[in-house]
Amino acid sequence: MSEKENGGVSRRNLLGTGLTATLAATAGAVAGGGAMVVTHTGSARAETDDDHHKKALVPPGKLDEYYGFWSGGQSGELRILGLPSMRELLRIPVFNRCSATGWGATNESLQVLTEGLTPASRAYLSSVGLKTYQNGDLHHPRPSYTDGSYDGRYVFVNDKANTRLARIRLDVMKCDKITEIPNAHSIHGLRLQRYPKTGYVFCNGENRAPLVNTGKLLDEPKKWRSVFSAVDAETMQVSWQVIVSGNLDNNDADYKGKYVASTCYNSEEGTTVAEMTGSDKDHIVVFNLAAIEQAIKDGKAEEINGVKVLDGTKTSQLGITIYVPVANSPHGCNAAPDGKHLIINGKLSPTVTIFEWDKFDDIFAGKSKPESAIVGNVEVGLGPLHTTFDGKGNCYTSLFLDSQVVKWNLDDALRAYKGEKVNPIRQKLDVHYQIGHINATHGETKDADGKWAVALCKFSKDRFLNVGPMKPENDQLIDISGDKMVLVHDGPTYSEPHDATIIHASKLHPKEVWNKDDDFFRFSKEWAAKDGVKLGEDNKVVRDGDNVRVYMTAAAPAFGLANFRVKKGDEVTVFVTNTDDVVDLAHGFTIVDYGIAMEIAPQATASITFKANKPGVHYYYCQWFCHALHMEMSGQMLVEEAGA
Ligand code: RUQ
Ligand code: CUA
């Protein structure tokens, strides 16, 4: 039976367990019963409601109300979308190599990409002819906080592929720091200290690996370790690390600056799927920040690869962690904007578990049992992964297996747990398909405003024109402002947005043009100072043995140098300063048949270093359309045969 014939059952049912949802959706059912209202908005035709849809329209010339920071997954980049239009506004290269901007090739970007590498990675990369990693796997974009609200300073992102943390400056939307985390293996969960401000960036080392990972203990997985790291948000240095039991998955911090909690799977500490899911309980681990800082002061840490590392495993006597058993393989970990509650999403269990942060006080003091922190448990549906919030007491949990978002009420859930006869479930909405993260406008702050939520679906299947075997993902916009959730937009996205955070536009004030003295240009500024050159004024070629430094301006529609001459074998660095002080007037610099290209935004300087090993006339041109005479904005690099 084809998908069409069976009414879409196989599509919705891809991962096996969404049967109830499927039947309801197939029938186009809108079912309500008893105290519980469950709405299936149904098939691909029926789920957009005209009024809600219009609310999401942003007409030409009008601006969006929110910035969305979208992970680029294994593309390694960060993206900015406007909400509610879901228009993609910008791509910010981070862990990837970017053909347009020269990220990964310019000296400015290479400084960012190489400064924070561990000595071991640096040695490995140079042994294979690389300066830095060429890929990344960016899951979690997290904007910085002051007192539980977004403060517009930075967005932090993880790299699961190469164990890194990166920081993006929100004034210029550029990555300015990347730190590889030593001792950990694969950074996954990433959250920030909320109070008094960020502070610490909390990085979950997902995989267990030998500590130190230098070729010993290969066959002794029981001795491998999973490591939790706190990184200083300003210096981007690792402040401390804690060894834990089990694999760290996602984490979140409270609103008081006292605790961080993390879900852990594989409490069995196995290495195969069967071993990792053997027992029916895993746990969350809770970190006590004050106790950790005290233990470091008291000299309880061991220094490993230059970092202070504490033992926070189950058998540790330091009193810095507690372990609370929860159902097998919990995943999402979400602090509610009420500042009091923490939601743990079951993944393999159809439930979410509610914790109260304050109850950890007595548990750390030894006055009560770890389980006493649990104040609620709701059966939400199959495959709960993440929960977001509307600031009005409702929670929205993504159901991966059911391909649904379930809206439930926190207060009712707490009352139900105490034995009252209330059903906390408000509504279930079909999404398409297999949702991972869900995030609402300001949902991770105390300013959660309950306007929109985005459902980041892992599969799009039939939702867009068929583009071959590799389909886009589907990021859906849901209007959560009313009693009922309404799906208003499908947005195809490229591999693979795991997560997104959404900030009201009033919170961010990016610059229109660069400040020409910005520290981001320090590489160029330092060389110009050494060479006695004024960036943005002088056009000059400086020869220094085999090293040639070429300084030029770019002002539409001409480069400051019509040509420059070097010798085969020279190491050439070209510095280009965009002297146009005009909004949106970017230039570029590309050398033909040399693999050289870079972006130069208004008032910026960019530089790139290469070996002039190919003799001949090589045009350079501006690759950013900047002027009616943009095509004429070019010049020639003349490379002489050596000895000529
Ligand atoms: S995790 S789909 Cu990488 Cu954010 Cu939950
Ligand atoms: Cu400058 Cu095109």
XYZ file of C-alpha atoms and ligand atoms in Angstrom:
651
model
C 0.000 0.000 0.000
C 1.393 3.384 -0.933
C 1.464 6.309 1.482
C -1.362 7.984 -0.412
C -3.586 4.928 -0.256
C -3.248 4.422 3.441
C -4.052 8.021 4.198
C -0.604 8.957 5.444
C -0.348 6.318 8.136
C 3.146 5.313 7.171
C 4.291 8.910 7.081
C 3.142 9.811 10.542
C 3.935 6.371 11.761
C 7.504 6.352 10.568
C 8.963 5.553 13.954
C 6.344 3.121 14.905
C 4.375 4.382 17.837
C 2.211 7.292 16.761
C -0.803 5.133 16.105
C -3.414 6.966 18.137
C -2.338 10.279 16.731
C -2.323 8.806 13.269
C -5.861 7.502 13.412
C -7.184 10.757 14.785
C -5.273 12.764 12.220
C -6.360 10.523 9.360
C -9.977 10.953 10.297
C -9.375 14.698 10.515
C -10.810 14.361 13.964
C -11.352 17.150 16.384
C -11.972 15.273 19.555
C -12.930 16.671 22.910
C -13.934 14.661 25.906
C -14.554 15.214 29.580
C -12.230 17.598 31.316
C -9.588 16.940 28.729
C -9.660 18.699 25.413
C -7.499 17.027 22.841
C -7.445 18.663 19.457
C -5.880 17.008 16.486
C -5.607 19.645 13.864
C -5.168 16.903 11.387
C -3.922 16.446 7.887
C -1.708 18.594 5.714
C -4.733 20.605 4.524
C -6.574 21.610 7.644
C -4.195 23.026 10.188
C -3.823 26.653 9.211
C -6.484 28.938 10.483
C -6.803 32.130 8.434
C -6.767 34.642 11.265
C -3.767 33.163 12.965
C -2.058 32.830 9.645
C -2.475 36.528 8.953
C -0.928 37.366 12.307
C 2.220 35.628 11.194
C 2.454 37.536 7.924
C 5.040 40.270 7.818
C 4.318 42.376 4.724
C 7.117 43.595 2.449
C 8.954 46.473 4.063
C 7.823 45.594 7.592
C 10.158 44.199 10.197
C 9.806 41.117 12.332
C 9.080 41.401 16.018
C 11.634 38.805 17.152
C 15.112 37.569 16.360
C 15.420 33.808 16.326
C 18.874 32.280 16.831
C 18.831 28.998 14.988
C 21.386 26.269 15.303
C 22.820 25.120 12.001
C 23.468 21.595 13.242
C 26.131 19.762 11.298
C 26.511 22.711 8.919
C 28.427 24.239 11.847
C 26.899 27.689 11.442
C 24.447 29.801 13.423
C 21.500 31.385 11.646
C 19.299 34.349 12.395
C 15.648 34.107 11.477
C 13.012 36.787 11.851
C 9.812 35.828 13.664
C 6.980 35.515 12.982
C 7.853 35.610 9.271
C 10.440 32.798 9.684
C 12.533 34.573 7.050
C 16.215 33.687 7.208
C 18.095 36.939 7.828
C 21.721 35.913 8.150
C 24.084 32.977 8.434
C 26.922 33.358 10.881
C 29.801 30.998 10.149
C 31.204 29.502 13.339
C 32.676 26.006 13.098
C 32.375 25.756 9.325
C 34.379 27.113 6.426
C 32.464 29.829 4.521
C 33.057 30.518 0.840
C 31.323 33.893 0.907
C 32.954 35.528 3.908
C 36.279 33.717 4.008
C 35.574 32.413 7.523
C 38.213 29.763 8.133
C 40.637 31.418 5.687
C 41.053 35.019 6.824
C 43.584 35.769 9.537
C 40.880 37.298 11.723
C 38.760 34.134 11.625
C 41.757 31.823 11.959
C 42.755 33.639 15.119
C 39.326 32.864 16.567
C 39.381 29.293 15.263
C 42.887 28.395 16.448
C 43.584 30.341 19.670
C 41.443 28.095 21.856
C 42.567 24.696 20.548
C 44.118 22.272 23.014
C 47.804 21.505 22.404
C 46.847 17.918 21.494
C 44.391 19.018 18.813
C 46.772 21.619 17.479
C 49.475 18.977 17.075
C 47.063 16.521 15.488
C 45.688 19.095 13.040
C 49.104 20.290 11.986
C 50.180 16.677 11.415
C 47.412 16.378 8.841
C 48.118 19.754 7.257
C 45.271 21.706 8.883
C 45.187 24.763 11.098
C 41.775 24.065 12.553
C 38.842 21.688 12.316
C 36.790 22.094 9.157
C 33.468 20.902 10.573
C 31.291 21.343 13.603
C 27.957 20.190 14.957
C 26.196 23.139 16.509
C 23.135 22.186 18.575
C 22.315 24.788 21.163
C 22.356 28.582 20.749
C 21.979 30.284 24.143
C 21.803 34.063 24.594
C 23.422 35.566 27.696
C 21.431 36.673 30.736
C 21.363 39.309 33.390
C 19.004 38.402 36.228
C 17.064 35.855 34.201
C 16.466 38.165 31.211
C 18.289 38.304 27.907
C 20.889 41.070 28.055
C 21.923 41.173 24.393
C 25.658 40.591 24.938
C 26.372 37.181 23.446
C 25.023 33.945 22.095
C 26.955 30.823 23.104
C 26.915 27.644 21.025
C 28.294 24.136 21.432
C 30.164 21.926 19.004
C 29.301 18.319 19.608
C 31.654 17.156 16.843
C 34.913 18.653 18.112
C 34.250 19.401 21.803
C 34.148 23.169 21.499
C 32.282 26.167 22.866
C 31.919 29.308 20.753
C 30.704 32.787 21.495
C 28.956 35.154 19.072
C 28.974 38.887 19.742
C 25.473 40.272 19.322
C 26.634 43.813 18.516
C 28.261 42.675 15.253
C 26.885 39.131 14.887
C 30.351 37.602 14.579
C 31.935 34.717 16.414
C 34.763 36.198 18.478
C 35.954 33.299 20.670
C 36.136 29.541 20.438
C 37.412 27.302 23.215
C 38.085 23.613 22.907
C 37.197 21.995 26.215
C 39.987 19.744 27.482
C 39.266 16.483 29.366
C 35.695 16.306 28.009
C 34.604 14.386 24.946
C 31.892 15.875 22.740
C 30.062 18.915 24.146
C 26.298 18.486 23.881
C 24.055 20.169 26.467
C 24.818 23.858 26.819
C 23.121 26.330 29.152
C 24.052 29.504 30.916
C 24.054 30.855 34.410
C 20.970 33.082 34.711
C 21.635 34.877 37.976
C 23.110 37.329 38.774
C 24.305 37.107 35.181
C 26.125 34.797 32.742
C 28.743 34.168 34.457
C 29.361 30.600 33.800
C 28.594 28.717 30.616
C 27.761 25.110 31.472
C 28.975 22.531 28.983
C 28.002 18.882 29.104
C 30.662 16.441 27.974
C 28.398 13.805 26.538
C 30.585 10.805 25.919
C 32.587 8.914 28.455
C 36.236 8.605 27.496
C 39.529 7.921 29.256
C 40.670 10.818 31.405
C 43.407 11.551 30.173
C 42.590 10.402 26.628
C 46.007 9.584 25.248
C 45.783 5.953 24.201
C 45.593 4.202 27.565
C 42.504 2.424 29.014
C 41.218 1.672 25.512
C 39.738 -1.626 26.654
C 38.550 -0.539 30.082
C 35.335 1.406 29.449
C 34.393 1.166 33.134
C 37.207 3.607 33.829
C 36.073 6.137 31.225
C 34.686 9.419 32.492
C 32.022 11.953 31.585
C 32.967 15.535 32.448
C 30.864 18.632 33.180
C 32.565 21.983 32.532
C 31.935 25.548 33.649
C 33.487 28.126 31.337
C 33.908 31.801 32.175
C 31.695 33.712 29.737
C 34.083 36.662 29.462
C 37.495 34.994 29.283
C 36.178 31.794 27.685
C 38.610 29.847 29.905
C 37.444 26.693 31.652
C 36.844 27.637 35.307
C 36.436 24.104 36.654
C 35.223 20.636 35.763
C 33.321 17.923 37.603
C 33.497 14.218 36.796
C 30.036 12.604 36.868
C 28.484 9.146 36.659
C 26.571 8.363 33.437
C 26.522 10.240 30.122
C 25.556 13.911 30.402
C 22.804 14.940 28.010
C 21.037 18.314 28.469
C 21.308 20.755 31.352
C 19.767 23.916 32.691
C 20.445 26.427 35.438
C 18.079 27.828 38.041
C 17.054 31.501 38.392
C 18.905 31.998 41.691
C 22.459 31.140 40.692
C 22.651 28.135 43.023
C 22.143 24.988 40.990
C 22.549 23.436 37.587
C 20.810 20.182 36.729
C 21.596 17.768 33.938
C 19.896 14.744 32.514
C 22.057 11.641 32.241
C 21.503 8.525 30.233
C 23.551 5.358 30.431
C 23.761 5.189 34.201
C 24.792 1.627 33.373
C 27.995 3.108 31.904
C 27.861 0.660 29.022
C 29.101 1.161 25.479
C 26.453 -0.624 23.383
C 22.782 0.327 23.027
C 21.753 -2.810 24.927
C 24.130 -2.025 27.771
C 23.191 1.661 27.852
C 19.456 1.050 28.181
C 19.639 -2.055 30.371
C 18.264 -0.679 33.612
C 14.871 1.011 33.830
C 16.201 3.981 35.774
C 18.691 6.667 34.872
C 19.191 9.868 36.795
C 19.580 13.588 36.792
C 22.628 15.069 38.452
C 22.414 18.389 40.280
C 25.496 20.559 40.733
C 25.821 22.867 43.730
C 27.774 25.890 42.476
C 28.754 27.292 45.885
C 29.908 23.861 47.087
C 31.959 23.389 43.930
C 33.642 26.782 44.286
C 34.385 26.012 47.955
C 35.837 22.584 47.131
C 38.146 24.228 44.585
C 39.249 26.780 47.219
C 39.838 23.985 49.690
C 42.220 22.327 47.247
C 40.031 19.294 46.605
C 40.543 19.460 42.842
C 43.067 17.593 40.785
C 44.683 19.575 37.990
C 44.344 17.810 34.632
C 45.485 19.481 31.423
C 45.573 22.815 33.211
C 42.012 22.574 34.567
C 40.832 22.017 38.143
C 38.779 18.825 38.126
C 36.577 17.644 41.005
C 35.097 14.213 41.625
C 31.315 14.487 41.483
C 30.536 10.845 40.790
C 27.971 8.914 42.825
C 30.601 7.720 45.261
C 32.206 11.128 45.782
C 32.335 12.429 49.365
C 32.662 16.087 48.349
C 28.951 16.929 48.600
C 28.982 18.865 45.338
C 26.460 16.746 43.393
C 23.298 14.817 44.049
C 21.788 12.123 41.894
C 18.026 11.733 41.575
C 16.742 8.586 39.857
C 14.292 9.163 36.994
C 12.885 6.912 34.265
C 15.296 5.532 31.674
C 17.044 7.916 29.249
C 15.725 11.368 30.150
C 16.557 14.041 27.584
C 15.437 17.693 27.763
C 16.041 19.678 30.929
C 14.071 22.933 31.135
C 13.837 25.497 33.922
C 10.379 27.060 34.074
C 10.135 30.860 33.980
C 8.397 30.844 37.382
C 11.908 30.397 38.765
C 10.739 27.501 40.917
C 10.385 24.432 38.746
C 12.472 22.243 36.507
C 10.984 19.931 33.891
C 12.736 16.715 32.929
C 11.544 15.103 29.702
C 11.342 11.326 29.649
C 12.267 10.423 26.037
C 11.888 6.657 26.510
C 9.292 7.195 29.192
C 5.988 8.901 28.178
C 6.239 11.293 31.106
C 7.710 14.568 32.221
C 8.951 14.835 35.794
C 8.694 18.115 37.683
C 11.305 19.137 40.234
C 11.338 22.057 42.651
C 14.730 23.789 42.776
C 14.411 24.877 46.432
C 14.037 21.285 47.578
C 17.660 20.662 46.599
C 18.687 22.794 49.624
C 17.624 20.137 52.129
C 18.942 17.302 50.002
C 22.413 18.837 49.882
C 22.139 19.471 53.626
C 21.481 15.740 54.090
C 18.039 16.441 55.541
C 15.968 14.738 52.869
C 16.156 12.095 50.173
C 16.943 12.967 46.539
C 13.458 11.860 45.395
C 11.866 14.503 47.642
C 12.658 17.124 44.992
C 10.083 15.567 42.681
C 6.776 17.444 42.844
C 5.008 16.240 39.724
C 4.831 13.649 37.022
C 2.652 13.955 33.948
C 1.921 11.381 31.311
C 2.178 13.521 28.183
C 2.551 11.093 25.284
C 5.264 9.197 23.489
C 8.807 10.438 23.209
C 8.826 13.688 25.231
C 12.059 15.523 24.363
C 11.872 19.198 25.343
C 9.514 21.601 27.096
C 8.972 25.316 26.668
C 6.774 27.821 28.485
C 4.363 30.680 27.876
C 4.832 32.539 31.154
C 1.142 32.011 31.897
C 1.591 28.721 33.688
C 1.471 26.448 30.658
C 4.128 24.101 29.389
C 4.558 22.830 25.840
C 6.315 19.521 25.463
C 7.558 18.091 22.179
C 6.628 14.465 21.531
C 9.057 12.925 19.094
C 7.319 9.604 18.561
C 3.785 10.985 18.489
C 4.818 13.940 16.266
C 2.878 16.257 18.520
C 3.183 19.176 20.844
C 1.302 18.729 24.086
C 0.184 21.757 26.067
C -0.232 21.133 29.777
C -0.741 23.252 32.842
C 1.953 23.301 35.507
C -0.297 24.141 38.461
C -2.738 21.395 37.558
C 0.169 18.977 37.257
C 1.361 19.847 40.763
C -2.166 19.422 42.123
C -2.682 16.129 40.305
C 0.530 14.807 41.851
C -0.883 15.614 45.276
C -3.884 13.471 44.451
C -6.443 15.999 43.213
C -8.605 14.924 40.307
C -7.419 17.325 37.627
C -6.151 16.643 34.165
C -3.263 18.955 33.357
C -3.357 18.177 29.604
C -4.912 21.051 27.627
C -4.323 20.199 23.982
C -2.315 18.082 21.596
C -1.298 19.512 18.250
C 0.094 17.516 15.339
C 3.417 18.682 13.966
C 5.216 17.425 10.870
C 7.094 15.321 11.663
C 9.066 13.895 14.594
C 9.712 17.046 16.552
C 12.897 17.566 18.561
C 13.213 20.924 20.241
C 10.395 23.332 20.917
C 11.034 26.869 22.070
C 8.718 29.792 22.763
C 9.336 33.518 22.605
C 11.510 34.324 25.655
C 10.529 30.889 26.989
C 13.920 30.395 28.642
C 13.737 33.680 30.535
C 11.588 35.147 33.262
C 10.047 37.300 30.488
C 8.321 34.390 28.710
C 5.569 36.206 26.792
C 3.448 33.385 25.398
C 3.237 34.627 21.808
C 4.886 32.118 19.502
C 6.596 28.774 19.710
C 8.726 27.058 17.123
C 8.577 23.306 16.639
C 11.789 22.018 15.121
C 10.829 18.880 13.266
C 13.437 16.364 12.222
C 11.528 15.130 9.170
C 9.557 17.028 6.526
C 8.670 14.076 4.265
C 5.717 15.313 2.156
C 5.483 18.892 3.423
C 7.516 20.466 0.627
C 8.238 19.851 -3.041
C 10.303 16.737 -3.401
C 13.946 17.709 -3.743
C 15.373 14.211 -3.921
C 16.475 11.789 -1.220
C 17.795 14.491 1.108
C 14.824 16.475 2.380
C 14.885 19.693 4.364
C 13.917 19.707 8.017
C 10.686 21.462 8.908
C 10.592 24.292 11.443
C 6.990 25.089 12.229
C 5.601 28.206 13.842
C 2.812 27.823 16.369
C 0.635 30.623 17.664
C 0.396 29.964 21.407
C -1.211 33.275 22.345
C -4.751 31.896 22.655
C -6.318 29.002 24.511
C -5.516 26.725 21.613
C -2.248 26.272 19.820
C -2.546 26.937 16.097
C 0.014 25.899 13.527
C 0.644 28.849 11.201
C 3.773 28.258 9.164
C 6.011 25.556 7.711
C 9.627 26.565 7.264
C 12.088 24.345 5.426
C 15.589 24.477 6.888
C 18.914 22.997 5.935
C 20.745 20.428 8.039
C 19.884 20.373 10.959
C 18.520 23.013 13.282
C 18.377 21.306 16.654
C 17.323 24.228 18.673
C 16.439 27.902 18.511
C 16.136 30.706 21.017
C 13.976 33.746 20.410
C 14.609 37.321 21.536
C 12.364 40.336 21.187
C 13.851 42.839 18.736
C 13.771 45.591 21.364
C 16.497 43.718 23.284
C 19.135 43.835 20.536
C 20.880 46.799 18.974
C 23.414 45.538 16.448
C 25.748 48.077 14.885
C 25.048 49.325 11.362
C 28.751 49.619 10.516
C 31.863 48.458 12.334
C 33.857 50.653 14.641
C 37.109 50.674 12.654
C 39.158 50.219 15.843
C 37.265 47.113 16.924
C 39.422 44.477 18.598
C 38.148 41.980 16.026
C 40.713 43.521 13.639
C 43.641 43.114 16.032
C 45.625 40.941 13.639
C 45.616 43.652 10.975
C 46.101 46.471 13.463
C 49.198 44.827 14.930
C 50.845 44.310 11.535
C 49.951 47.802 10.352
C 51.518 49.254 13.496
C 54.723 47.246 12.880
C 54.843 48.370 9.270
C 54.022 52.002 10.090
C 50.959 51.829 7.882
C 47.676 53.637 8.548
C 44.830 51.189 7.878
C 42.150 52.735 5.721
C 44.471 55.488 4.497
C 47.666 54.019 3.103
C 47.898 51.848 0.005
C 51.257 50.227 0.190
C 53.273 47.070 -0.469
C 55.781 46.191 2.245
C 58.457 43.624 1.412
C 60.139 41.868 4.311
C 62.339 39.086 2.845
C 59.955 36.551 1.306
C 57.050 38.032 3.214
C 55.027 40.626 1.399
C 52.313 42.654 3.060
C 49.875 44.444 0.799
C 47.710 47.146 2.378
C 44.834 48.603 0.416
C 41.573 50.417 0.837
C 38.256 49.515 -0.709
C 35.925 52.412 -1.494
C 33.189 51.902 -4.052
C 33.965 51.358 -6.865
C 37.756 50.958 -6.551
C 40.478 49.265 -4.548
C 43.272 51.562 -3.410
C 45.766 49.557 -5.493
C 45.109 48.955 -9.205
C 47.708 46.189 -9.052
C 50.551 44.815 -6.972
C 53.565 42.699 -7.852
C 55.038 39.745 -5.943
C 57.413 36.872 -6.697
C 56.602 33.197 -6.960
C 57.134 31.626 -3.546
C 56.448 34.806 -1.565
C 54.194 34.554 1.437
C 51.680 37.296 0.772
C 49.268 38.887 3.224
C 46.638 41.202 1.790
C 44.914 43.627 4.168
C 41.824 45.336 2.813
C 40.011 48.105 4.685
C 36.526 49.126 3.637
C 36.537 52.895 4.061
C 32.923 53.338 3.025
C 30.933 54.478 6.005
C 27.599 53.627 4.448
C 25.016 51.195 5.789
C 24.975 47.901 3.872
C 27.935 48.768 1.662
C 30.041 45.641 1.953
C 32.950 44.882 -0.350
C 34.707 41.641 -1.004
C 38.149 40.584 -2.146
C 38.569 37.538 -4.375
C 41.726 36.499 -6.241
C 40.967 34.487 -9.354
C 42.458 30.986 -9.520
C 43.954 31.368 -6.070
C 41.178 30.150 -3.798
C 41.131 33.486 -1.980
C 37.952 35.311 -0.971
C 36.838 37.404 1.968
C 34.143 39.783 3.129
C 34.877 43.371 4.152
C 31.844 44.994 5.788
C 31.621 48.801 6.149
C 34.588 50.153 8.169
C 36.037 46.657 8.633
C 39.508 45.400 7.824
C 40.042 41.825 6.687
C 43.270 40.061 5.863
C 44.331 36.814 4.299
C 47.693 35.105 3.930
C 48.717 32.759 1.108
C 51.703 31.526 -0.893
C 52.032 33.160 -4.308
C 53.091 29.886 -5.877
C 51.342 30.311 -9.222
C 52.984 32.848 -11.552
C 50.929 34.993 -13.881
C 48.383 37.755 -13.936
C 45.637 37.111 -11.418
C 42.740 39.467 -11.197
C 41.325 40.375 -7.870
C 37.784 41.640 -7.759
C 35.088 42.719 -5.358
C 32.499 39.943 -4.969
C 29.880 41.992 -3.115
C 27.664 44.074 -5.371
C 28.472 47.567 -4.149
C 28.037 50.154 -6.889
C 26.922 50.686 -10.483
C 30.612 50.138 -11.318
C 30.919 47.084 -9.059
C 32.012 44.966 -12.030
C 34.876 47.380 -12.548
C 36.045 47.115 -8.933
C 39.090 44.991 -9.633
C 42.851 44.932 -10.022
C 45.680 42.522 -10.769
C 48.146 40.595 -8.711
C 51.230 40.111 -10.892
C 53.219 37.075 -9.812
C 56.730 36.965 -11.322
C 58.575 33.713 -11.946
C 61.187 33.352 -9.194
C 64.480 34.855 -10.302
C 62.772 36.912 -13.028
S 19.280 17.749 21.943
S 16.333 16.935 20.097
Cu 21.125 17.994 20.817
Cu 19.123 19.645 21.933
Cu 17.217 17.373 22.024
Cu 32.988 46.647 -3.970
Cu 31.595 45.330 -5.289
